[in-house]
PDB file of C-alpha atoms and ligand atoms in Angstrom:
ATOM      1  CA  MET A   1     112.039  78.859  40.719  1.00 92.00           C
ATOM      2  CA  ASP A   2     113.039  75.641  42.433  1.00 94.00           C
ATOM      3  CA  PHE A   3     110.676  74.220  45.040  1.00 96.00           C
ATOM      4  CA  GLY A   4     112.986  74.884  47.985  1.00 95.00           C
ATOM      5  CA  LEU A   5     112.978  78.608  47.330  1.00 96.00           C
ATOM      6  CA  TRP A   6     109.307  78.622  46.329  1.00 97.00           C
ATOM      7  CA  GLU A   7     108.393  76.892  49.598  1.00 98.00           C
ATOM      8  CA  ASN A   8     109.655  79.892  51.599  1.00 98.00           C
ATOM      9  CA  TYR A   9     107.309  82.195  49.680  1.00 98.00           C
ATOM     10  CA  TYR A  10     104.538  79.590  49.779  1.00 98.00           C
ATOM     11  CA  LYS A  11     104.647  79.321  53.585  1.00 98.00           C
ATOM     12  CA  LYS A  12     104.357  83.103  53.826  1.00 98.00           C
ATOM     13  CA  ILE A  13     101.403  83.087  51.408  1.00 98.00           C
ATOM     14  CA  LEU A  14      99.637  80.360  53.431  1.00 98.00           C
ATOM     15  CA  ASP A  15     100.143  82.422  56.553  1.00 98.00           C
ATOM     16  CA  ASP A  16      99.183  85.754  54.961  1.00 98.00           C
ATOM     17  CA  PHE A  17      95.914  84.508  53.443  1.00 98.00           C
ATOM     18  CA  GLY A  18      95.052  81.881  56.063  1.00 98.00           C
ATOM     19  CA  PHE A  19      95.082  79.076  53.471  1.00 98.00           C
ATOM     20  CA  GLU A  20      95.687  75.475  54.621  1.00 98.00           C
ATOM     21  CA  ARG A  21      98.416  73.516  52.864  1.00 98.00           C
ATOM     22  CA  GLU A  22      96.374  70.324  53.350  1.00 98.00           C
ATOM     23  CA  ASP A  23      93.530  71.890  51.317  1.00 98.00           C
ATOM     24  CA  ASP A  24      95.922  72.681  48.454  1.00 98.00           C
ATOM     25  CA  GLU A  25      97.260  69.117  48.647  1.00 98.00           C
ATOM     26  CA  LYS A  26      93.771  67.612  48.619  1.00 98.00           C
ATOM     27  CA  THR A  27      92.766  69.521  45.470  1.00 98.00           C
ATOM     28  CA  ALA A  28      96.111  68.668  43.883  1.00 98.00           C
ATOM     29  CA  GLN A  29      95.446  64.971  44.473  1.00 98.00           C
ATOM     30  CA  VAL A  30      91.982  65.248  42.912  1.00 98.00           C
ATOM     31  CA  LEU A  31      93.378  67.105  39.889  1.00 98.00           C
ATOM     32  CA  ASP A  32      96.152  64.542  39.495  1.00 98.00           C
ATOM     33  CA  ASP A  33      93.623  61.666  39.626  1.00 98.00           C
ATOM     34  CA  LEU A  34      91.402  63.360  37.018  1.00 98.00           C
ATOM     35  CA  LEU A  35      94.353  63.960  34.713  1.00 98.00           C
ATOM     36  CA  PHE A  36      95.524  60.369  35.133  1.00 98.00           C
ATOM     37  CA  GLU A  37      92.078  59.224  33.978  1.00 98.00           C
ATOM     38  CA  GLN A  38      91.528  61.644  31.120  1.00 98.00           C
ATOM     39  CA  GLY A  39      95.138  62.069  29.955  1.00 98.00           C
ATOM     40  CA  CYS A  40      97.185  65.234  30.118  1.00 98.00           C
ATOM     41  CA  LEU A  41     100.114  67.160  28.731  1.00 98.00           C
ATOM     42  CA  THR A  42     103.667  67.035  30.015  1.00 98.00           C
ATOM     43  CA  LEU A  43     105.876  70.118  29.920  1.00 98.00           C
ATOM     44  CA  GLU A  44     107.629  68.537  26.929  1.00 98.00           C
ATOM     45  CA  ASP A  45     104.296  68.106  25.097  1.00 98.00           C
ATOM     46  CA  LEU A  46     103.470  71.748  25.694  1.00 98.00           C
ATOM     47  CA  TYR A  47     106.962  72.801  24.636  1.00 98.00           C
ATOM     48  CA  GLU A  48     106.534  71.005  21.311  1.00 98.00           C
ATOM     49  CA  LYS A  49     103.292  72.903  20.716  1.00 98.00           C
ATOM     50  CA  VAL A  50     104.819  76.335  21.294  1.00 98.00           C
ATOM     51  CA  ASP A  51     108.427  75.958  20.190  1.00 97.00           C
ATOM     52  CA  PHE A  52     107.782  78.211  17.172  1.00 98.00           C
ATOM     53  CA  SER A  53     108.946  81.157  19.301  1.00 98.00           C
ATOM     54  CA  THR A  54     110.757  82.089  22.503  1.00 98.00           C
ATOM     55  CA  LYS A  55     108.925  85.418  22.621  1.00 98.00           C
ATOM     56  CA  PHE A  56     105.790  85.340  24.751  1.00 98.00           C
ATOM     57  CA  ILE A  57     102.974  87.786  25.429  1.00 98.00           C
ATOM     58  CA  ILE A  58     101.306  87.356  28.822  1.00 98.00           C
ATOM     59  CA  PHE A  59      97.818  88.830  29.073  1.00 98.00           C
ATOM     60  CA  GLY A  60      96.579  89.777  32.564  1.00 98.00           C
ATOM     61  CA  ALA A  61      93.113  91.036  33.479  1.00 98.00           C
ATOM     62  CA  GLY A  62      94.022  94.577  34.566  1.00 97.00           C
ATOM     63  CA  PRO A  63      92.387  97.840  33.386  1.00 97.00           C
ATOM     64  CA  SER A  64      94.805  98.386  30.477  1.00 98.00           C
ATOM     65  CA  LEU A  65      94.079  94.970  28.919  1.00 98.00           C
ATOM     66  CA  LYS A  66      91.757  96.092  26.113  1.00 97.00           C
ATOM     67  CA  ASP A  67      94.024  99.002  25.092  1.00 97.00           C
ATOM     68  CA  HIS A  68      97.052  96.723  25.132  1.00 98.00           C
ATOM     69  CA  ILE A  69      95.333  94.087  22.994  1.00 98.00           C
ATOM     70  CA  LYS A  70      94.430  96.770  20.432  1.00 97.00           C
ATOM     71  CA  LYS A  71      98.018  98.078  20.445  1.00 97.00           C
ATOM     72  CA  ILE A  72      99.394  94.568  19.998  1.00 98.00           C
ATOM     73  CA  LYS A  73      96.976  93.845  17.151  1.00 96.00           C
ATOM     74  CA  THR A  74      98.154  96.874  15.198  1.00 96.00           C
ATOM     75  CA  GLU A  75     101.854  97.027  16.103  1.00 97.00           C
ATOM     76  CA  TYR A  76     102.918  93.380  16.545  1.00 97.00           C
ATOM     77  CA  ASP A  77     102.861  90.303  14.357  1.00 96.00           C
ATOM     78  CA  LEU A  78     100.877  87.959  16.617  1.00 96.00           C
ATOM     79  CA  PHE A  79     102.313  84.884  14.886  1.00 95.00           C
ATOM     80  CA  ASP A  80     105.778  85.793  16.212  1.00 97.00           C
ATOM     81  CA  TYR A  81     104.637  85.291  19.800  1.00 98.00           C
ATOM     82  CA  VAL A  82     103.369  82.561  22.057  1.00 98.00           C
ATOM     83  CA  LEU A  83     100.175  84.066  23.504  1.00 98.00           C
ATOM     84  CA  VAL A  84      99.392  83.201  27.130  1.00 98.00           C
ATOM     85  CA  ALA A  85      96.149  84.388  28.728  1.00 98.00           C
ATOM     86  CA  ALA A  86      95.833  84.547  32.501  1.00 98.00           C
ATOM     87  CA  ASP A  87      92.348  83.268  33.258  1.00 97.00           C
ATOM     88  CA  GLY A  88      89.836  86.167  32.878  1.00 97.00           C
ATOM     89  CA  ALA A  89      91.967  87.791  30.159  1.00 98.00           C
ATOM     90  CA  THR A  90      90.744  84.981  27.884  1.00 98.00           C
ATOM     91  CA  THR A  91      87.375  86.745  27.623  1.00 97.00           C
ATOM     92  CA  ALA A  92      88.927  89.991  26.347  1.00 98.00           C
ATOM     93  CA  LEU A  93      90.972  88.030  23.785  1.00 98.00           C
ATOM     94  CA  THR A  94      87.843  86.173  22.657  1.00 97.00           C
ATOM     95  CA  GLU A  95      86.085  89.521  22.151  1.00 97.00           C
ATOM     96  CA  GLU A  96      89.000  90.529  19.915  1.00 97.00           C
ATOM     97  CA  LYS A  97      88.851  87.211  18.002  1.00 97.00           C
ATOM     98  CA  ILE A  98      92.210  86.039  19.325  1.00 98.00           C
ATOM     99  CA  VAL A  99      92.742  82.461  20.529  1.00 98.00           C
ATOM    100  CA  PRO A 100      95.656  82.240  22.984  1.00 98.00           C
ATOM    101  CA  ASP A 101      98.111  79.352  22.689  1.00 98.00           C
ATOM    102  CA  ILE A 102      97.899  78.747  26.437  1.00 98.00           C
ATOM    103  CA  ILE A 103      95.465  79.718  29.206  1.00 98.00           C
ATOM    104  CA  ALA A 104      96.691  79.673  32.818  1.00 98.00           C
ATOM    105  CA  THR A 105      93.631  79.336  35.010  1.00 98.00           C
ATOM    106  CA  ASP A 106      92.348  78.296  38.404  1.00 98.00           C
ATOM    107  CA  LEU A 107      88.939  78.020  36.705  1.00 97.00           C
ATOM    108  CA  ASP A 108      87.355  81.163  38.127  1.00 91.00           C
ATOM    109  CA  GLY A 109      87.352  83.100  34.850  1.00 83.00           C
ATOM    110  CA  LYS A 110      84.316  82.919  32.528  1.00 93.00           C
ATOM    111  CA  ILE A 111      84.195  79.172  31.925  1.00 96.00           C
ATOM    112  CA  ASP A 112      82.256  79.413  28.640  1.00 97.00           C
ATOM    113  CA  ASP A 113      84.998  81.573  27.126  1.00 97.00           C
ATOM    114  CA  ILE A 114      87.736  79.256  28.391  1.00 98.00           C
ATOM    115  CA  LEU A 115      85.871  76.229  27.010  1.00 98.00           C
ATOM    116  CA  TYR A 116      85.439  78.008  23.678  1.00 98.00           C
ATOM    117  CA  ALA A 117      89.116  78.966  23.463  1.00 98.00           C
ATOM    118  CA  ASN A 118      90.121  75.398  24.389  1.00 98.00           C
ATOM    119  CA  ALA A 119      87.843  74.017  21.643  1.00 98.00           C
ATOM    120  CA  CYS A 120      89.549  76.466  19.241  1.00 98.00           C
ATOM    121  CA  GLY A 121      92.989  75.091  20.150  1.00 98.00           C
ATOM    122  CA  ALA A 122      94.138  76.841  23.330  1.00 98.00           C
ATOM    123  CA  ASN A 123      96.082  74.567  25.699  1.00 98.00           C
ATOM    124  CA  LEU A 124      95.059  74.751  29.329  1.00 98.00           C
ATOM    125  CA  VAL A 125      97.267  75.009  32.406  1.00 98.00           C
ATOM    126  CA  ILE A 126      94.854  74.260  35.230  1.00 98.00           C
ATOM    127  CA  HIS A 127      95.908  75.171  38.755  1.00 98.00           C
ATOM    128  CA  GLY A 128      94.435  73.248  41.671  1.00 98.00           C
ATOM    129  CA  HIS A 129      94.349  74.962  45.067  1.00 98.00           C
ATOM    130  CA  GLY A 130      92.468  74.755  48.341  1.00 98.00           C
ATOM    131  CA  ASN A 131      89.650  77.024  47.196  1.00 98.00           C
ATOM    132  CA  ASN A 132      88.798  75.577  43.788  1.00 98.00           C
ATOM    133  CA  LEU A 133      88.161  71.889  44.454  1.00 98.00           C
ATOM    134  CA  GLU A 134      84.556  72.110  43.225  1.00 98.00           C
ATOM    135  CA  ALA A 135      85.510  73.874  39.981  1.00 98.00           C
ATOM    136  CA  ILE A 136      88.305  71.343  39.360  1.00 98.00           C
ATOM    137  CA  LEU A 137      85.872  68.441  39.776  1.00 98.00           C
ATOM    138  CA  LYS A 138      83.128  70.086  37.740  1.00 98.00           C
ATOM    139  CA  TYR A 139      85.051  71.455  34.742  1.00 98.00           C
ATOM    140  CA  THR A 140      88.370  69.623  34.268  1.00 98.00           C
ATOM    141  CA  PRO A 141      86.741  66.675  32.443  1.00 98.00           C
ATOM    142  CA  PHE A 142      85.399  69.059  29.781  1.00 98.00           C
ATOM    143  CA  PHE A 143      88.853  70.276  28.722  1.00 98.00           C
ATOM    144  CA  ASP A 144      91.390  68.804  26.318  1.00 98.00           C
ATOM    145  CA  ASN A 145      95.137  69.421  26.235  1.00 98.00           C
ATOM    146  CA  VAL A 146      95.498  70.121  29.937  1.00 98.00           C
ATOM    147  CA  LEU A 147      98.674  70.453  31.990  1.00 98.00           C
ATOM    148  CA  GLY A 148      98.073  70.500  35.744  1.00 98.00           C
ATOM    149  CA  THR A 149      99.812  72.620  38.370  1.00 98.00           C
ATOM    150  CA  THR A 150      99.875  72.853  42.145  1.00 98.00           C
ATOM    151  CA  GLN A 151     101.346  75.402  44.551  1.00 98.00           C
ATOM    152  CA  ALA A 152     102.257  72.605  46.977  1.00 98.00           C
ATOM    153  CA  GLN A 153     104.890  69.927  46.257  1.00 98.00           C
ATOM    154  CA  ALA A 154     104.492  68.669  42.687  1.00 98.00           C
ATOM    155  CA  HIS A 155     103.719  64.978  42.276  1.00 96.00           C
ATOM    156  CA  GLY A 156     102.305  62.563  39.706  1.00 98.00           C
ATOM    157  CA  ASN A 157     101.222  64.474  36.607  1.00 96.00           C
ATOM    158  CA  LEU A 158     101.385  67.896  38.251  1.00 98.00           C
ATOM    159  CA  TYR A 159     104.010  70.643  38.043  1.00 98.00           C
ATOM    160  CA  ASN A 160     104.985  73.568  40.215  1.00 98.00           C
ATOM    161  CA  PHE A 161     106.930  76.184  38.262  1.00 98.00           C
ATOM    162  CA  GLY A 162     106.521  78.774  41.025  1.00 98.00           C
ATOM    163  CA  GLY A 163     104.171  81.731  41.200  1.00 98.00           C
ATOM    164  CA  PHE A 164     100.878  82.481  42.876  1.00 98.00           C
ATOM    165  CA  THR A 165      98.244  84.272  40.775  1.00 98.00           C
ATOM    166  CA  ASP A 166      97.299  83.145  37.288  1.00 98.00           C
ATOM    167  CA  GLY A 167      99.307  86.010  35.771  1.00 98.00           C
ATOM    168  CA  ASP A 168     102.652  85.475  37.503  1.00 98.00           C
ATOM    169  CA  ARG A 169     102.297  81.681  37.238  1.00 98.00           C
ATOM    170  CA  ALA A 170     101.856  82.187  33.489  1.00 98.00           C
ATOM    171  CA  MET A 171     105.225  83.989  33.510  1.00 98.00           C
ATOM    172  CA  PHE A 172     106.974  81.192  35.419  1.00 98.00           C
ATOM    173  CA  LEU A 173     105.472  78.721  32.950  1.00 98.00           C
ATOM    174  CA  ALA A 174     106.810  80.780  30.040  1.00 98.00           C
ATOM    175  CA  VAL A 175     110.275  80.704  31.631  1.00 98.00           C
ATOM    176  CA  ALA A 176     109.992  76.910  32.026  1.00 98.00           C
ATOM    177  CA  LEU A 177     109.120  76.783  28.301  1.00 98.00           C
ATOM    178  CA  GLY A 178     112.330  78.623  27.433  1.00 98.00           C
ATOM    179  CA  ALA A 179     111.057  82.174  26.997  1.00 98.00           C
ATOM    180  CA  THR A 180     113.689  84.812  26.226  1.00 98.00           C
ATOM    181  CA  GLU A 181     111.236  87.717  26.118  1.00 98.00           C
ATOM    182  CA  LEU A 182     107.996  88.371  27.996  1.00 98.00           C
ATOM    183  CA  ILE A 183     105.715  91.180  26.931  1.00 98.00           C
ATOM    184  CA  LEU A 184     103.174  91.945  29.630  1.00 98.00           C
ATOM    185  CA  ALA A 185      99.744  93.235  28.583  1.00 98.00           C
ATOM    186  CA  GLY A 186      97.009  94.142  31.068  1.00 98.00           C
ATOM    187  CA  MET A 187      99.397  93.502  33.955  1.00 98.00           C
ATOM    188  CA  ASP A 188      98.616  96.731  35.830  1.00 98.00           C
ATOM    189  CA  PHE A 189      98.769  95.342  39.381  1.00 97.00           C
ATOM    190  CA  GLY A 190      97.574  98.088  41.819  1.00 96.00           C
ATOM    191  CA  ASN A 191      94.059  98.007  43.294  1.00 96.00           C
ATOM    192  CA  VAL A 192      91.632  98.263  40.379  1.00 96.00           C
ATOM    193  CA  VAL A 193      89.921  95.163  38.989  1.00 95.00           C
ATOM    194  CA  THR A 194      88.032  94.787  35.712  1.00 95.00           C
ATOM    195  CA  LYS A 195      84.947  92.891  34.597  1.00 95.00           C
ATOM    196  CA  TYR A 196      87.393  90.361  33.062  1.00 96.00           C
ATOM    197  CA  SER A 197      88.722  89.582  36.511  1.00 94.00           C
ATOM    198  CA  ARG A 198      85.397  90.022  38.331  1.00 93.00           C
ATOM    199  CA  PRO A 199      82.548  89.239  35.877  1.00 90.00           C
ATOM    200  CA  ASN A 200      79.897  90.237  38.457  1.00 88.00           C
ATOM    201  CA  ILE A 201      80.840  93.896  38.951  1.00 91.00           C
ATOM    202  CA  ALA A 202      78.348  96.469  37.625  1.00 90.00           C
ATOM    203  CA  GLU A 203      80.842  98.805  35.924  1.00 91.00           C
ATOM    204  CA  ASP A 204      83.867  98.043  33.741  1.00 90.00           C
ATOM    205  CA  THR A 205      86.215  98.505  36.723  1.00 93.00           C
ATOM    206  CA  ALA A 206      85.958  98.500  40.528  1.00 96.00           C
ATOM    207  CA  LYS A 207      88.200  98.958  43.528  1.00 96.00           C
ATOM    208  CA  ALA A 208      89.825  95.651  44.439  1.00 96.00           C
ATOM    209  CA  ASP A 209      88.983  94.219  47.850  1.00 96.00           C
ATOM    210  CA  LYS A 210      91.751  93.666  50.414  1.00 97.00           C
ATOM    211  CA  ILE A 211      92.395  90.062  49.440  1.00 97.00           C
ATOM    212  CA  LYS A 212      92.611  90.821  45.710  1.00 97.00           C
ATOM    213  CA  THR A 213      94.898  93.781  46.400  1.00 98.00           C
ATOM    214  CA  LYS A 214      97.187  91.505  48.382  1.00 98.00           C
ATOM    215  CA  LYS A 215      97.121  88.892  45.590  1.00 98.00           C
ATOM    216  CA  LEU A 216      98.163  91.589  43.130  1.00 98.00           C
ATOM    217  CA  GLU A 217     101.035  92.602  45.441  1.00 98.00           C
ATOM    218  CA  TYR A 218     102.324  89.027  45.252  1.00 98.00           C
ATOM    219  CA  ALA A 219     101.832  89.018  41.469  1.00 98.00           C
ATOM    220  CA  GLU A 220     104.005  92.134  41.242  1.00 98.00           C
ATOM    221  CA  LEU A 221     106.607  90.727  43.640  1.00 98.00           C
ATOM    222  CA  PHE A 222     106.980  87.533  41.583  1.00 98.00           C
ATOM    223  CA  THR A 223     107.138  89.512  38.343  1.00 98.00           C
ATOM    224  CA  LYS A 224     110.026  91.473  39.828  1.00 98.00           C
ATOM    225  CA  TRP A 225     111.624  88.242  41.048  1.00 98.00           C
ATOM    226  CA  ILE A 226     111.599  86.848  37.503  1.00 98.00           C
ATOM    227  CA  ASP A 227     113.012  90.098  36.131  1.00 98.00           C
ATOM    228  CA  ASP A 228     115.841  90.037  38.699  1.00 98.00           C
ATOM    229  CA  ASN A 229     116.643  86.321  38.639  1.00 98.00           C
ATOM    230  CA  GLU A 230     115.769  84.749  35.298  1.00 98.00           C
ATOM    231  CA  ASP A 231     117.522  85.196  31.979  1.00 97.00           C
ATOM    232  CA  VAL A 232     114.492  86.736  30.287  1.00 98.00           C
ATOM    233  CA  LYS A 233     113.699  90.253  29.091  1.00 98.00           C
ATOM    234  CA  ILE A 234     110.456  91.620  30.527  1.00 98.00           C
ATOM    235  CA  ILE A 235     108.666  94.482  28.794  1.00 98.00           C
ATOM    236  CA  ASN A 236     105.572  95.664  30.655  1.00 98.00           C
ATOM    237  CA  LEU A 237     103.402  97.668  28.245  1.00 98.00           C
ATOM    238  CA  LYS A 238     101.937  99.365  31.304  1.00 95.00           C
ATOM    239  CA  SER A 239     105.192 101.126  32.226  1.00 81.00           C
TER     240      SER A 239
HETATM  241  N1  LIG B   1      94.727  95.150  38.128  1.00 69.64           N
HETATM  242  C1  LIG B   1      94.589  93.843  37.897  1.00 69.64           C
HETATM  243  N2  LIG B   1      93.412  93.234  38.084  1.00 69.64           N
HETATM  244  C2  LIG B   1      93.259  91.897  37.838  1.00 69.64           C
HETATM  245  N3  LIG B   1      94.263  91.085  37.413  1.00 69.64           N
HETATM  246  C3  LIG B   1      95.446  91.635  37.217  1.00 69.64           C
HETATM  247  C4  LIG B   1      95.661  93.025  37.440  1.00 69.64           C
HETATM  248  N4  LIG B   1      96.934  93.273  37.175  1.00 69.64           N
HETATM  249  C5  LIG B   1      97.494  92.119  36.842  1.00 69.64           C
HETATM  250  N5  LIG B   1      96.603  91.109  36.851  1.00 69.64           N
HETATM  251  C6  LIG B   1      96.892  89.698  36.535  1.00 69.64           C
HETATM  252  O1  LIG B   1      95.851  89.136  35.728  1.00 69.64           O
HETATM  253  C7  LIG B   1      95.605  87.806  36.165  1.00 69.64           C
HETATM  254  C8  LIG B   1      94.245  87.344  35.710  1.00 69.64           C
HETATM  255  O2  LIG B   1      93.263  87.932  36.487  1.00 69.64           O
HETATM  256  P1  LIG B   1      92.156  87.065  37.265  1.00 69.64           P
HETATM  257  O3  LIG B   1      91.488  88.010  38.178  1.00 69.64           O
HETATM  258  O4  LIG B   1      91.350  86.350  36.248  1.00 69.64           O
HETATM  259  O5  LIG B   1      93.133  86.035  38.063  1.00 69.64           O
HETATM  260  P2  LIG B   1      93.152  85.173  39.391  1.00 69.64           P
HETATM  261  O6  LIG B   1      94.594  84.873  39.611  1.00 69.64           O
HETATM  262  O7  LIG B   1      92.236  84.003  39.248  1.00 69.64           O
HETATM  263  O8  LIG B   1      92.628  86.031  40.579  1.00 69.64           O
HETATM  264  P3  LIG B   1      91.543  85.703  41.715  1.00 69.64           P
HETATM  265  O9  LIG B   1      92.068  84.582  42.515  1.00 69.64           O
HETATM  266  O10 LIG B   1      91.484  86.978  42.463  1.00 69.64           O
HETATM  267  O11 LIG B   1      90.265  85.370  40.995  1.00 69.64           O
HETATM  268  C9  LIG B   1      95.830  87.853  37.672  1.00 69.64           C
HETATM  269  O12 LIG B   1      96.173  86.591  38.125  1.00 69.64           O
HETATM  270  C10 LIG B   1      96.997  88.855  37.809  1.00 69.64           C
HETATM  271  O13 LIG B   1      98.240  88.190  37.797  1.00 69.64           O
HETATM  272  N1  LIG B   2      94.232  78.246  48.508  1.00 69.64           N
HETATM  273  C1  LIG B   2      94.171  79.198  47.557  1.00 69.64           C
HETATM  274  N2  LIG B   2      95.195  79.299  46.691  1.00 69.64           N
HETATM  275  C2  LIG B   2      95.142  80.224  45.703  1.00 69.64           C
HETATM  276  C3  LIG B   2      94.051  81.107  45.573  1.00 69.64           C
HETATM  277  C4  LIG B   2      93.006  80.998  46.524  1.00 69.64           C
HETATM  278  O1  LIG B   2      92.008  81.755  46.481  1.00 69.64           O
HETATM  279  N3  LIG B   2      93.095  80.033  47.494  1.00 69.64           N
HETATM  280  N4  LIG B   2      94.037  82.008  44.541  1.00 69.64           N
HETATM  281  C5  LIG B   2      94.990  82.040  43.637  1.00 69.64           C
HETATM  282  C6  LIG B   2      94.929  82.925  42.453  1.00 69.64           C
HETATM  283  O2  LIG B   2      94.722  84.181  42.708  1.00 69.64           O
HETATM  284  C7  LIG B   2      96.160  81.162  43.702  1.00 69.64           C
HETATM  285  N5  LIG B   2      96.160  80.288  44.805  1.00 69.64           N
HETATM  286 MG1  LIG B   3      91.725  82.685  38.239  1.00 69.64          MG
END
């Protein structure tokens, strides 16, 4: 999605959630400075790492994630696909001894699992926004093979491929990497969250709060936008 079109959605998101654009821009600047210092990936670098396939599997952190991973393990040849974990989904993949090729994260998943997957070879797409400045400062220096994103205007080392939550941004990234097919696993949307999305809940699942429910509505909207507007086949294992 080009920035002009994205900006219309972005302004609505800022308004809907009460986020400040200046806060997003401040974190973006910090992330860009960190990546300048430590080195980072360009889109072309990442493309070279995953150009073995144009078929991608995107793993979200919804209630069907574990079942979908088990189905994929038995019915698919994992080496035929570029595996992209959205943040908390990394933990479920780690439990199943799978290292994703890419993790899209705003660094609020289980950091130990993301660090482990990164050490095992997963590339990281770190998203800076107005509410994760501390996590960006604290954890970014510990990761290798990082590409940075922002939801504001891209500048310096950062990209904006479109998308809001880790899951739908992972899809926009896949499109930017030339995906022809996206298989969605654990992308339930709706209003139920899992321990992979919310590590502190007592049970395996819980009712999403209002803000999370609204985030998932945007995730679904952008998934539909990609399906309607991009030249890519989307297969959601949930439906
Ligand atoms: N029912 C669901 N619960 C949680 N995540 C889901 C669900 N369905 C789809 N997803 C996707 O899985 C992704 C990973 O979940 P996670 O909660 O770790 O992400 P997030 O974008 O950081 O959300 P938040 O800002 O609420 O922490 C989400 O970004 C979303 O796109
Ligand atoms: N400012 C801000 N931006 C975001 C946030 C958030 O909590 N605050 N959460 C996101 C992923 O769900 C994506 N973008
Ligand atoms: Mg996250």
